[in-house]
């Protein structure tokens, strides 16, 4: 299979990138290249110093940093981001763009550019708790269960078709951090699984 026939995946991160790492590992261990001709071609971060970007570089992955602080407004930042994302795909057209802890709100123009190819993971059981501080809000609301959702991205924040969800208990002595850690272990399972289902349908 030539490089341009491959299905390319670009992952966007902002921080430690543990979901990105789970995806890269799953791609290798579960042979996404042999099964679907799919490959993680690169990782982009809006934070040049993010630990996840360093890890990706150490793995030999192509990386790009597009620092949101260097841009005057969301439209220009997203235009630069699009250029970086498309630039990592061998055919200039990634088949999947995976938001994995990417903490910038995207413009409708960006979402439209990747329509049908853009997915996100959100650390709550959507439609509960879109937005930030999901774990604290779940504890404060007295939820007995919390979780994570992989969903397609639409122009509306944390909306779009749900692809996978995972549920974890909220324990009586949970803090936002302990709940986040429990949810994160499940995120690492459901995100690669959701991507595999998408690849099977591409
Ligand atoms: C994850 O919990 C992810 O669901 C969340 O950020 C964390 C990133 O962790 N994403 C959002 O809150 C998006 N609004 P990671 O960098 O270790 O993958």
mmCIF file of C-alpha atoms and ligand atoms in Angstrom:
data_model
loop_
_atom_site.group_PDB
_atom_site.id
_atom_site.type_symbol
_atom_site.label_atom_id
_atom_site.label_comp_id
_atom_site.label_asym_id
_atom_site.label_seq_id
_atom_site.Cartn_x
_atom_site.Cartn_y
_atom_site.Cartn_z
ATOM 1 C CA UNK A 1 0.000 0.000 0.000
ATOM 2 C CA UNK A 2 1.460 3.381 -0.940
ATOM 3 C CA UNK A 3 1.548 6.188 1.607
ATOM 4 C CA UNK A 4 -1.220 8.083 -0.139
ATOM 5 C CA UNK A 5 -3.540 5.050 -0.035
ATOM 6 C CA UNK A 6 -3.194 4.818 3.725
ATOM 7 C CA UNK A 7 -5.824 6.134 6.074
ATOM 8 C CA UNK A 8 -4.161 8.833 8.087
ATOM 9 C CA UNK A 9 -4.991 9.880 11.616
ATOM 10 C CA UNK A 10 -3.853 13.159 13.163
ATOM 11 C CA UNK A 11 -4.217 13.595 16.929
ATOM 12 C CA UNK A 12 -4.613 16.997 18.595
ATOM 13 C CA UNK A 13 -3.578 17.454 22.220
ATOM 14 C CA UNK A 14 -2.961 20.211 24.752
ATOM 15 C CA UNK A 15 -1.295 18.476 27.689
ATOM 16 C CA UNK A 16 0.025 15.125 28.854
ATOM 17 C CA UNK A 17 -1.600 13.310 25.968
ATOM 18 C CA UNK A 18 -2.355 10.048 27.749
ATOM 19 C CA UNK A 19 -5.309 9.399 25.428
ATOM 20 C CA UNK A 20 -3.059 10.056 22.438
ATOM 21 C CA UNK A 21 -0.557 7.572 23.878
ATOM 22 C CA UNK A 22 -3.288 4.969 24.310
ATOM 23 C CA UNK A 23 -4.312 5.497 20.681
ATOM 24 C CA UNK A 24 -0.740 5.271 19.363
ATOM 25 C CA UNK A 25 -0.152 2.092 21.390
ATOM 26 C CA UNK A 26 -3.422 0.525 20.235
ATOM 27 C CA UNK A 27 -2.564 1.353 16.622
ATOM 28 C CA UNK A 28 0.723 -0.508 16.986
ATOM 29 C CA UNK A 29 -0.369 -3.412 19.147
ATOM 30 C CA UNK A 30 -3.614 -4.050 17.301
ATOM 31 C CA UNK A 31 -2.048 -3.547 13.865
ATOM 32 C CA UNK A 32 -4.283 -0.825 12.496
ATOM 33 C CA UNK A 33 -1.981 -0.639 9.474
ATOM 34 C CA UNK A 34 -2.569 -4.277 8.514
ATOM 35 C CA UNK A 35 -6.252 -4.329 9.433
ATOM 36 C CA UNK A 36 -7.393 -1.009 7.981
ATOM 37 C CA UNK A 37 -4.345 0.511 6.309
ATOM 38 C CA UNK A 38 -4.456 3.151 9.019
ATOM 39 C CA UNK A 39 -1.627 5.008 10.681
ATOM 40 C CA UNK A 40 -1.240 7.811 13.203
ATOM 41 C CA UNK A 41 0.724 10.218 11.012
ATOM 42 C CA UNK A 42 1.259 12.977 13.522
ATOM 43 C CA UNK A 43 0.394 14.871 16.669
ATOM 44 C CA UNK A 44 -0.376 18.580 16.959
ATOM 45 C CA UNK A 45 -0.469 20.595 20.172
ATOM 46 C CA UNK A 46 -1.477 24.158 20.910
ATOM 47 C CA UNK A 47 1.104 24.103 23.711
ATOM 48 C CA UNK A 48 4.645 23.762 22.333
ATOM 49 C CA UNK A 49 5.965 22.532 25.701
ATOM 50 C CA UNK A 50 3.293 19.885 26.312
ATOM 51 C CA UNK A 51 4.558 16.562 27.651
ATOM 52 C CA UNK A 52 2.501 14.667 25.092
ATOM 53 C CA UNK A 53 4.286 16.353 22.210
ATOM 54 C CA UNK A 54 7.650 15.341 23.660
ATOM 55 C CA UNK A 55 6.477 11.739 24.032
ATOM 56 C CA UNK A 56 5.230 11.704 20.430
ATOM 57 C CA UNK A 57 8.592 12.988 19.194
ATOM 58 C CA UNK A 58 10.395 10.303 21.185
ATOM 59 C CA UNK A 59 8.224 7.733 19.428
ATOM 60 C CA UNK A 60 9.391 9.058 16.079
ATOM 61 C CA UNK A 61 6.030 10.584 15.210
ATOM 62 C CA UNK A 62 5.805 13.795 13.229
ATOM 63 C CA UNK A 63 4.703 16.664 15.451
ATOM 64 C CA UNK A 64 3.667 20.264 15.101
ATOM 65 C CA UNK A 65 3.027 22.998 17.640
ATOM 66 C CA UNK A 66 0.600 25.816 16.911
ATOM 67 C CA UNK A 67 0.718 28.084 19.936
ATOM 68 C CA UNK A 68 -2.692 29.727 20.358
ATOM 69 C CA UNK A 69 -1.039 32.620 22.235
ATOM 70 C CA UNK A 70 0.746 33.667 19.064
ATOM 71 C CA UNK A 71 -2.515 34.296 17.191
ATOM 72 C CA UNK A 72 -4.880 37.181 17.425
ATOM 73 C CA UNK A 73 -8.234 35.449 17.573
ATOM 74 C CA UNK A 74 -9.777 32.059 16.981
ATOM 75 C CA UNK A 75 -10.220 32.370 13.211
ATOM 76 C CA UNK A 76 -6.519 32.948 12.508
ATOM 77 C CA UNK A 77 -5.463 30.338 15.051
ATOM 78 C CA UNK A 78 -7.782 27.749 13.496
ATOM 79 C CA UNK A 79 -6.504 28.587 9.997
ATOM 80 C CA UNK A 80 -2.935 27.907 11.162
ATOM 81 C CA UNK A 81 -4.075 24.768 12.969
ATOM 82 C CA UNK A 82 -5.770 23.456 9.831
ATOM 83 C CA UNK A 83 -2.606 24.048 7.837
ATOM 84 C CA UNK A 84 -0.554 22.126 10.425
ATOM 85 C CA UNK A 85 -3.036 19.233 10.590
ATOM 86 C CA UNK A 86 -3.364 18.901 6.820
ATOM 87 C CA UNK A 87 0.402 19.284 6.465
ATOM 88 C CA UNK A 88 0.977 16.096 8.483
ATOM 89 C CA UNK A 89 -1.229 13.943 6.250
ATOM 90 C CA UNK A 90 0.646 12.463 3.284
ATOM 91 C CA UNK A 91 -2.260 13.220 0.931
ATOM 92 C CA UNK A 92 -2.962 16.599 2.592
ATOM 93 C CA UNK A 93 -6.295 15.256 3.768
ATOM 94 C CA UNK A 94 -6.338 13.312 7.035
ATOM 95 C CA UNK A 95 -9.050 10.668 7.203
ATOM 96 C CA UNK A 96 -9.567 11.193 10.908
ATOM 97 C CA UNK A 97 -8.769 14.123 13.163
ATOM 98 C CA UNK A 98 -8.852 13.027 16.783
ATOM 99 C CA UNK A 99 -9.182 15.558 19.598
ATOM 100 C CA UNK A 100 -7.555 13.994 22.665
ATOM 101 C CA UNK A 101 -7.550 16.488 25.508
ATOM 102 C CA UNK A 102 -7.391 19.391 23.058
ATOM 103 C CA UNK A 103 -8.544 22.309 25.165
ATOM 104 C CA UNK A 104 -9.391 24.982 22.589
ATOM 105 C CA UNK A 105 -12.877 25.656 21.293
ATOM 106 C CA UNK A 106 -12.871 25.238 17.519
ATOM 107 C CA UNK A 107 -14.537 27.600 15.048
ATOM 108 C CA UNK A 108 -17.409 26.386 12.835
ATOM 109 C CA UNK A 109 -15.029 26.812 9.872
ATOM 110 C CA UNK A 110 -12.561 24.303 11.347
ATOM 111 C CA UNK A 111 -15.343 21.847 12.151
ATOM 112 C CA UNK A 112 -16.769 22.171 8.619
ATOM 113 C CA UNK A 113 -13.319 21.602 7.072
ATOM 114 C CA UNK A 114 -13.144 18.190 8.797
ATOM 115 C CA UNK A 115 -16.858 17.386 8.643
ATOM 116 C CA UNK A 116 -17.481 13.698 9.273
ATOM 117 C CA UNK A 117 -13.817 13.134 10.181
ATOM 118 C CA UNK A 118 -13.551 14.913 13.528
ATOM 119 C CA UNK A 119 -14.009 13.167 16.887
ATOM 120 C CA UNK A 120 -13.536 14.148 20.508
ATOM 121 C CA UNK A 121 -13.437 12.589 23.955
ATOM 122 C CA UNK A 122 -15.205 14.385 26.762
ATOM 123 C CA UNK A 123 -14.795 13.405 30.427
ATOM 124 C CA UNK A 124 -18.482 13.111 31.335
ATOM 125 C CA UNK A 125 -21.502 11.078 30.450
ATOM 126 C CA UNK A 126 -22.874 13.480 27.859
ATOM 127 C CA UNK A 127 -25.351 15.094 27.623
ATOM 128 C CA UNK A 128 -24.542 15.691 31.309
ATOM 129 C CA UNK A 129 -21.847 18.251 32.049
ATOM 130 C CA UNK A 130 -20.617 19.644 28.751
ATOM 131 C CA UNK A 131 -17.786 22.172 29.188
ATOM 132 C CA UNK A 132 -15.151 22.301 31.915
ATOM 133 C CA UNK A 133 -14.740 20.933 35.476
ATOM 134 C CA UNK A 134 -16.878 17.898 34.716
ATOM 135 C CA UNK A 135 -15.671 15.787 37.656
ATOM 136 C CA UNK A 136 -16.159 18.485 40.266
ATOM 137 C CA UNK A 137 -19.622 19.203 38.886
ATOM 138 C CA UNK A 138 -20.573 15.507 38.917
ATOM 139 C CA UNK A 139 -19.507 15.191 42.571
ATOM 140 C CA UNK A 140 -21.284 18.408 43.558
ATOM 141 C CA UNK A 141 -24.458 17.254 41.805
ATOM 142 C CA UNK A 142 -24.413 14.050 43.861
ATOM 143 C CA UNK A 143 -24.021 11.763 40.839
ATOM 144 C CA UNK A 144 -23.512 8.096 41.707
ATOM 145 C CA UNK A 145 -21.967 7.461 38.304
ATOM 146 C CA UNK A 146 -19.668 9.426 36.021
ATOM 147 C CA UNK A 147 -17.811 8.561 32.856
ATOM 148 C CA UNK A 148 -16.599 9.627 29.452
ATOM 149 C CA UNK A 149 -18.026 9.978 25.964
ATOM 150 C CA UNK A 150 -16.407 9.701 22.550
ATOM 151 C CA UNK A 151 -18.466 11.703 20.083
ATOM 152 C CA UNK A 152 -18.408 13.212 16.652
ATOM 153 C CA UNK A 153 -17.689 16.924 16.690
ATOM 154 C CA UNK A 154 -20.234 19.479 15.546
ATOM 155 C CA UNK A 155 -20.063 23.256 15.758
ATOM 156 C CA UNK A 156 -21.918 23.078 19.089
ATOM 157 C CA UNK A 157 -19.568 22.378 22.036
ATOM 158 C CA UNK A 158 -19.605 18.743 23.265
ATOM 159 C CA UNK A 159 -22.478 17.763 20.989
ATOM 160 C CA UNK A 160 -22.579 15.318 18.090
ATOM 161 C CA UNK A 161 -23.317 11.619 17.720
ATOM 162 C CA UNK A 162 -22.054 9.485 20.597
ATOM 163 C CA UNK A 163 -19.708 6.715 19.490
ATOM 164 C CA UNK A 164 -18.715 5.136 22.828
ATOM 165 C CA UNK A 165 -19.388 5.775 26.494
ATOM 166 C CA UNK A 166 -17.868 4.335 29.654
ATOM 167 C CA UNK A 167 -19.350 4.480 33.140
ATOM 168 C CA UNK A 168 -17.504 4.483 36.466
ATOM 169 C CA UNK A 169 -18.879 4.754 40.022
ATOM 170 C CA UNK A 170 -18.475 7.964 42.012
ATOM 171 C CA UNK A 171 -17.182 6.846 45.416
ATOM 172 C CA UNK A 172 -18.122 8.585 48.680
ATOM 173 C CA UNK A 173 -14.641 9.983 49.330
ATOM 174 C CA UNK A 174 -13.917 10.967 45.731
ATOM 175 C CA UNK A 175 -12.219 14.235 44.899
ATOM 176 C CA UNK A 176 -12.294 15.691 41.398
ATOM 177 C CA UNK A 177 -8.772 14.312 40.919
ATOM 178 C CA UNK A 178 -9.516 10.766 42.081
ATOM 179 C CA UNK A 179 -12.639 10.642 39.929
ATOM 180 C CA UNK A 180 -10.735 12.053 36.942
ATOM 181 C CA UNK A 181 -8.101 9.339 37.301
ATOM 182 C CA UNK A 182 -10.766 6.601 37.388
ATOM 183 C CA UNK A 183 -12.503 8.039 34.336
ATOM 184 C CA UNK A 184 -9.198 8.437 32.469
ATOM 185 C CA UNK A 185 -8.412 4.703 32.695
ATOM 186 C CA UNK A 186 -11.711 4.071 30.898
ATOM 187 C CA UNK A 187 -11.027 6.793 28.320
ATOM 188 C CA UNK A 188 -7.896 4.875 27.329
ATOM 189 C CA UNK A 189 -10.075 1.859 26.534
ATOM 190 C CA UNK A 190 -13.000 3.478 24.746
ATOM 191 C CA UNK A 191 -11.137 5.958 22.545
ATOM 192 C CA UNK A 192 -9.083 3.388 20.601
ATOM 193 C CA UNK A 193 -12.200 1.206 20.366
ATOM 194 C CA UNK A 194 -14.278 4.043 18.909
ATOM 195 C CA UNK A 195 -11.556 4.826 16.364
ATOM 196 C CA UNK A 196 -11.380 1.178 15.342
ATOM 197 C CA UNK A 197 -15.102 1.188 14.633
ATOM 198 C CA UNK A 198 -14.739 4.332 12.550
ATOM 199 C CA UNK A 199 -11.806 2.873 10.612
ATOM 200 C CA UNK A 200 -13.810 -0.250 9.879
ATOM 201 C CA UNK A 201 -16.469 1.968 8.285
ATOM 202 C CA UNK A 202 -14.177 4.242 6.261
HETATM 203 C C1 LIG B 1 -9.070 13.824 29.294
HETATM 204 O O1 LIG B 1 -9.721 13.488 30.481
HETATM 205 C C2 LIG B 1 -10.065 14.296 28.255
HETATM 206 O O2 LIG B 1 -11.295 13.630 28.307
HETATM 207 C C3 LIG B 1 -10.226 15.727 28.667
HETATM 208 O O3 LIG B 1 -8.947 16.163 29.016
HETATM 209 C C4 LIG B 1 -8.196 15.059 29.497
HETATM 210 C C5 LIG B 1 -6.925 14.974 28.696
HETATM 211 O O4 LIG B 1 -6.057 14.014 29.209
HETATM 212 N N1 LIG B 1 -10.786 16.513 27.609
HETATM 213 C C6 LIG B 1 -11.544 17.574 27.797
HETATM 214 O O5 LIG B 1 -11.817 17.999 28.901
HETATM 215 C C7 LIG B 1 -12.047 18.237 26.533
HETATM 216 N N2 LIG B 1 -12.985 19.241 26.829
HETATM 217 P P1 LIG B 1 -4.858 13.478 28.332
HETATM 218 O O6 LIG B 1 -4.093 14.708 27.828
HETATM 219 O O7 LIG B 1 -4.033 12.702 29.295
HETATM 220 O O8 LIG B 1 -5.399 12.659 27.214
#
